[in-house]
Short mmCIF file of C-alpha atoms in Angstrom, two decimals:
data_model
loop_
_atom_site.label_atom_id
_atom_site.label_comp_id
_atom_site.label_asym_id
_atom_site.label_seq_id
_atom_site.Cartn_x
_atom_site.Cartn_y
_atom_site.Cartn_z
CA MET M 1 94.75 79.18 89.61
CA GLY M 2 96.09 81.29 92.52
CA TYR M 3 99.09 80.55 94.81
CA TYR M 4 101.25 81.99 97.43
CA LEU M 5 104.81 83.25 97.03
CA ASN M 6 107.16 84.07 99.93
CA VAL M 7 108.56 87.52 99.18
CA ASN M 8 110.32 89.71 101.56
CA ASN M 9 109.34 87.34 104.38
CA ILE M 10 105.58 87.64 103.81
CA SER M 11 103.14 85.52 101.68
CA ILE M 12 101.95 87.52 98.43
CA TYR M 13 98.94 86.09 96.69
CA VAL M 14 99.25 85.64 92.98
CA GLU M 15 96.21 85.09 90.51
CA ASP M 16 97.65 83.40 87.53
CA PRO M 17 94.87 81.54 85.74
CA TYR M 18 96.74 80.84 82.31
CA PRO M 19 100.33 80.35 82.72
CA LYS M 20 100.65 78.95 79.30
CA GLY M 21 99.70 82.35 77.86
CA VAL M 22 102.47 83.40 75.29
CA LYS M 23 102.66 87.15 76.29
CA THR M 24 102.36 88.14 79.91
CA ILE M 25 100.59 91.19 81.61
CA LEU M 26 101.25 91.99 85.25
CA PHE M 27 98.57 93.71 87.04
CA LEU M 28 98.86 96.02 89.95
CA HIS M 29 95.76 96.95 91.49
CA GLY M 30 94.61 100.14 93.09
CA TRP M 31 93.65 100.92 96.57
CA PRO M 32 91.64 99.62 98.35
CA GLY M 33 90.98 96.45 96.05
CA SER M 34 92.90 93.48 95.09
CA HIS M 35 93.42 91.50 91.92
CA ARG M 36 89.59 90.99 91.35
CA LEU M 37 89.37 94.48 90.19
CA PHE M 38 90.53 92.91 86.82
CA GLU M 39 88.09 90.34 86.34
CA TYR M 40 86.78 91.75 83.44
CA GLN M 41 90.51 91.51 81.67
CA PHE M 42 91.01 88.02 83.12
CA ASP M 43 87.91 86.88 81.68
CA LYS M 44 88.88 88.00 78.03
CA LEU M 45 92.70 88.41 77.68
CA PRO M 46 93.59 84.60 78.26
CA GLN M 47 91.12 83.83 75.41
CA LEU M 48 93.55 85.78 73.21
CA GLY M 49 96.53 83.73 74.20
CA TYR M 50 97.60 86.32 77.42
CA ARG M 51 99.03 85.33 80.46
CA CYS M 52 97.43 87.55 83.00
CA ILE M 53 99.01 87.62 86.34
CA GLY M 54 97.59 89.67 89.42
CA ILE M 55 99.30 90.47 92.58
CA ASP M 56 97.54 91.25 95.91
CA THR M 57 99.33 94.11 97.47
CA ARG M 58 100.65 93.28 100.85
CA GLY M 59 97.82 94.27 103.32
CA PHE M 60 95.03 93.66 100.50
CA GLY M 61 93.02 90.95 99.16
CA ASN M 62 94.59 87.38 100.14
CA SER M 63 98.18 88.54 100.77
CA ASP M 64 99.51 88.54 104.24
CA LYS M 65 98.90 92.03 106.34
CA PRO M 66 101.73 93.11 108.27
CA PHE M 67 101.55 96.18 110.08
CA GLU M 68 104.56 97.89 108.20
CA GLY M 69 105.88 97.98 104.77
CA TYR M 70 103.56 100.27 102.99
CA ASP M 71 105.90 102.93 101.41
CA TYR M 72 106.59 102.65 97.71
CA ASP M 73 109.90 101.21 97.85
CA THR M 74 108.99 98.23 99.81
CA LEU M 75 105.83 97.62 97.60
CA SER M 76 107.87 97.79 94.41
CA ASP M 77 110.48 95.44 96.04
CA ASP M 78 107.53 92.94 96.54
CA VAL M 79 106.79 93.25 92.87
CA ARG M 80 110.42 92.64 92.06
CA GLY M 81 110.32 89.58 94.26
CA VAL M 82 107.37 87.98 92.39
CA VAL M 83 109.03 89.00 89.05
CA GLU M 84 111.89 87.00 90.01
CA ALA M 85 110.20 84.02 91.68
CA LEU M 86 108.28 83.57 88.48
CA GLY M 87 111.01 84.26 86.16
CA LEU M 88 109.08 87.04 84.02
CA ARG M 89 110.75 88.56 81.10
CA ASP M 90 109.63 91.00 78.47
CA PHE M 91 106.32 91.44 80.13
CA THR M 92 103.64 94.38 80.27
CA LEU M 93 103.40 95.88 83.69
CA ALA M 94 99.93 97.44 84.15
CA GLY M 95 99.34 99.29 87.21
CA HIS M 96 95.99 101.18 88.20
CA SER M 97 95.71 103.94 90.79
CA THR M 98 98.06 103.45 93.50
CA GLY M 99 99.21 100.22 91.54
CA GLY M 100 100.19 102.90 88.88
CA ALA M 101 102.42 104.67 91.37
CA ILE M 102 103.96 101.33 92.54
CA ALA M 103 104.55 100.48 88.98
CA ALA M 104 106.37 103.86 88.59
CA ARG M 105 108.63 103.38 91.52
CA TYR M 106 109.29 99.86 90.05
CA MET M 107 110.25 101.43 86.93
CA GLY M 108 112.75 103.88 88.80
CA ARG M 109 114.14 101.80 91.66
CA HIS M 110 114.53 98.58 90.02
CA LEU M 111 115.27 99.98 86.23
CA GLY M 112 112.21 98.55 84.69
CA TYR M 113 113.49 95.02 85.47
CA GLY M 114 111.89 92.59 82.79
CA VAL M 115 109.37 95.09 81.69
CA ARG M 116 108.94 95.52 77.95
CA LYS M 117 105.75 97.82 78.06
CA LEU M 118 104.17 100.04 80.85
CA VAL M 119 100.70 100.91 81.17
CA LEU M 120 99.39 103.48 83.63
CA ILE M 121 95.76 103.28 84.21
CA ALA M 122 94.30 106.16 86.26
CA ALA M 123 97.77 106.37 87.96
CA ALA M 124 98.25 108.43 91.38
CA VAL M 125 101.63 109.82 89.86
CA PRO M 126 103.53 111.86 90.29
CA SER M 127 101.58 113.16 93.05
CA LEU M 128 98.04 112.31 94.02
CA ILE M 129 97.69 115.73 96.10
CA ARG M 130 98.49 119.23 95.44
CA ARG M 131 101.56 120.66 96.60
CA GLN M 132 103.46 123.97 96.83
CA ASP M 133 105.20 123.49 93.45
CA PHE M 134 102.50 120.97 92.03
CA PRO M 135 98.95 122.48 91.51
CA PHE M 136 97.37 119.35 90.11
CA GLY M 137 95.60 116.59 91.97
CA ILE M 138 93.40 116.70 95.13
CA GLU M 139 93.70 118.63 98.28
CA GLN M 140 95.52 116.89 101.11
CA GLU M 141 92.47 117.39 103.46
CA ARG M 142 90.62 114.89 101.42
CA VAL M 143 93.21 112.29 102.01
CA LEU M 144 93.19 113.18 105.66
CA GLN M 145 89.26 112.40 105.85
CA ILE M 146 89.89 109.19 104.23
CA ILE M 147 92.45 108.18 107.04
CA GLU M 148 90.08 109.47 109.73
CA GLY M 149 87.34 107.86 108.12
CA THR M 150 89.34 104.52 107.99
CA TYR M 151 90.22 104.73 111.77
CA ASN M 152 86.58 105.51 112.82
CA ASP M 153 84.10 103.92 110.41
CA ARG M 154 85.79 102.01 107.55
CA PRO M 155 82.85 100.56 105.90
CA GLN M 156 81.16 103.77 105.41
CA MET M 157 84.52 105.47 104.27
CA LEU M 158 84.41 102.58 101.61
CA ARG M 159 80.89 103.14 100.65
CA ASP M 160 81.59 106.76 100.00
CA PHE M 161 84.77 106.12 98.08
CA GLY M 162 82.63 103.53 95.85
CA ASP M 163 80.08 106.33 95.10
CA ASN M 164 82.84 108.30 93.53
CA PHE M 165 84.70 105.55 91.93
CA PHE M 166 82.50 104.99 88.61
CA PHE M 167 80.92 107.63 86.42
CA GLN M 168 78.54 105.15 84.89
CA HIS M 169 75.73 103.70 86.81
CA THR M 170 76.38 100.26 88.40
CA SER M 171 74.14 97.66 89.77
CA GLN M 172 73.61 97.53 93.73
CA ALA M 173 75.08 94.03 93.36
CA PHE M 174 78.05 95.26 91.71
CA SER M 175 78.32 97.88 94.43
CA ASP M 176 77.97 95.53 97.18
CA TRP M 177 80.61 93.47 95.53
CA PHE M 178 83.24 96.25 95.03
CA PHE M 179 82.48 97.12 98.69
CA GLN M 180 83.28 93.66 99.94
CA ILE M 181 86.92 93.65 98.23
CA GLY M 182 87.74 96.84 99.99
CA LEU M 183 86.84 95.20 103.31
CA GLN M 184 89.27 92.25 102.48
CA ALA M 185 91.83 94.78 103.28
CA ALA M 186 93.37 95.62 106.57
CA GLY M 187 92.35 98.81 108.35
CA TRP M 188 96.06 99.73 109.22
CA ALA M 189 97.03 98.96 105.39
CA THR M 190 94.24 101.01 104.17
CA ALA M 191 95.21 103.92 106.29
CA ALA M 192 99.09 103.40 105.52
CA ILE M 193 98.70 103.42 101.77
CA ALA M 194 96.74 106.73 102.17
CA ARG M 195 99.35 108.15 104.22
CA THR M 196 101.89 107.29 101.60
CA TRP M 197 100.05 109.42 99.19
CA ILE M 198 101.11 112.27 101.36
CA ASP M 199 104.51 111.27 102.10
CA GLU M 200 105.94 110.36 98.92
CA VAL M 201 106.10 111.73 95.09
CA LEU M 202 107.48 110.07 91.81
CA PHE M 203 108.60 112.81 89.81
CA THR M 204 112.04 111.23 89.23
CA ASP M 205 110.50 107.91 88.80
CA LEU M 206 108.52 109.14 85.78
CA GLU M 207 111.43 110.95 84.11
CA SER M 208 113.67 107.45 84.50
CA ILE M 209 110.87 105.61 82.35
CA GLY M 210 112.31 104.42 79.08
CA VAL M 211 110.07 101.78 77.73
CA PRO M 212 106.85 102.33 75.52
CA THR M 213 104.09 103.80 77.79
CA MET M 214 100.35 104.01 77.44
CA ILE M 215 98.45 106.07 79.86
CA ILE M 216 94.78 105.32 80.02
CA HIS M 217 92.53 107.54 81.97
CA GLY M 218 88.87 108.51 82.29
CA ILE M 219 88.10 112.11 81.78
CA HIS M 220 85.35 112.03 84.56
CA ASP M 221 87.94 110.42 87.38
CA LYS M 222 86.96 111.97 90.53
CA VAL M 223 89.66 110.14 92.47
CA VAL M 224 92.89 110.80 90.33
CA PRO M 225 92.05 113.78 88.36
CA PHE M 226 92.59 113.59 84.48
CA GLN M 227 94.97 116.48 84.69
CA LEU M 228 97.58 114.04 86.20
CA ALA M 229 97.37 111.76 82.98
CA GLU M 230 98.21 115.17 81.00
CA VAL M 231 101.31 115.67 83.45
CA GLN M 232 102.34 112.05 82.87
CA HIS M 233 101.96 112.37 79.24
CA ARG M 234 104.34 115.25 79.39
CA MET M 235 107.03 113.76 81.83
CA ILE M 236 107.35 110.17 80.18
CA ARG M 237 109.22 110.25 76.90
CA ASN M 238 107.77 107.66 74.20
CA SER M 239 104.26 107.74 75.85
CA ILE M 240 100.61 107.84 74.45
CA LEU M 241 97.68 109.34 76.36
CA VAL M 242 94.39 107.66 75.69
CA PRO M 243 91.38 109.43 77.36
CA LEU M 244 88.20 107.57 77.88
CA SER M 245 85.30 109.65 77.59
CA PHE M 246 82.63 107.69 79.36
CA SER M 247 84.59 106.39 82.40
CA GLY M 248 85.55 107.79 85.89
CA HIS M 249 88.35 105.82 87.97
CA GLY M 250 87.20 102.37 86.93
CA SER M 251 87.59 102.39 83.01
CA PHE M 252 88.93 98.75 83.11
CA TYR M 253 85.21 98.05 84.16
CA GLU M 254 83.23 101.11 82.62
CA GLN M 255 84.58 100.62 79.26
CA ARG M 256 85.93 97.30 79.35
CA ASP M 257 85.83 96.30 75.86
CA GLU M 258 87.16 99.65 74.65
CA PHE M 259 89.79 99.14 77.58
CA ASN M 260 90.78 95.59 76.59
CA ASP M 261 90.95 96.32 72.76
CA THR M 262 93.25 99.13 73.43
CA LEU M 263 95.40 97.38 75.94
CA VAL M 264 95.72 94.42 73.35
CA LYS M 265 96.66 96.69 70.49
CA PHE M 266 99.37 98.48 72.38
CA ILE M 267 100.97 95.39 73.49
CA GLU M 268 100.95 94.06 69.83
CA SER M 269 102.37 97.41 68.46
#
């Protein structure tokens, strides 16, 4: 079932189809998606007894779309609000791409409140872009082009982004479905999150993580290069790195069976 929670004076949409699940996984989606990106986890994992909760980040999916609040501090505060409202304890926090960045900031800013284990999926941390003292990631110019495309022809920008998202072939119908998810977001939120990639870094947040952490990353990722996963593995103590050989940025779909099995084994270990 889905419902809305009032968090930080906005309505956050929460998908929570099996609240009776014994163990909880809280999913944070990447840009420019929504909780719907985890459909192939929500289809299967509740059958194994897991409570899968998906949050639509402010500005995206079914959540409110205010004009401000797209920095990582505010976004992690939104997550804390959901965790407190639902009384979550000893849960697994799983963040994909920008959702991984929000998860990392949650671990640093909120000291991992309630989190038992952490899963970073193609996470855009510690910095999506290359910097003077950080030679990994993508060029800033690519992000600036995304922002410009958002303000001038957002549908075309989303089509171009979708073309780089997956390594394996997807059907036209699936591509259209993925595109429609991106269109649910507000244009200003889409651009603001991209600006946050430039403005913020998460080095200190990664170093603060103390819970067992699994890093899942497709080796063919064109959005968040695999090198970032290797950096995360070096920075996070008590972490394991799981490279997926037939995935790009969307391993939760491209290798969904292996992804789900790996996630379950990690949670149960």
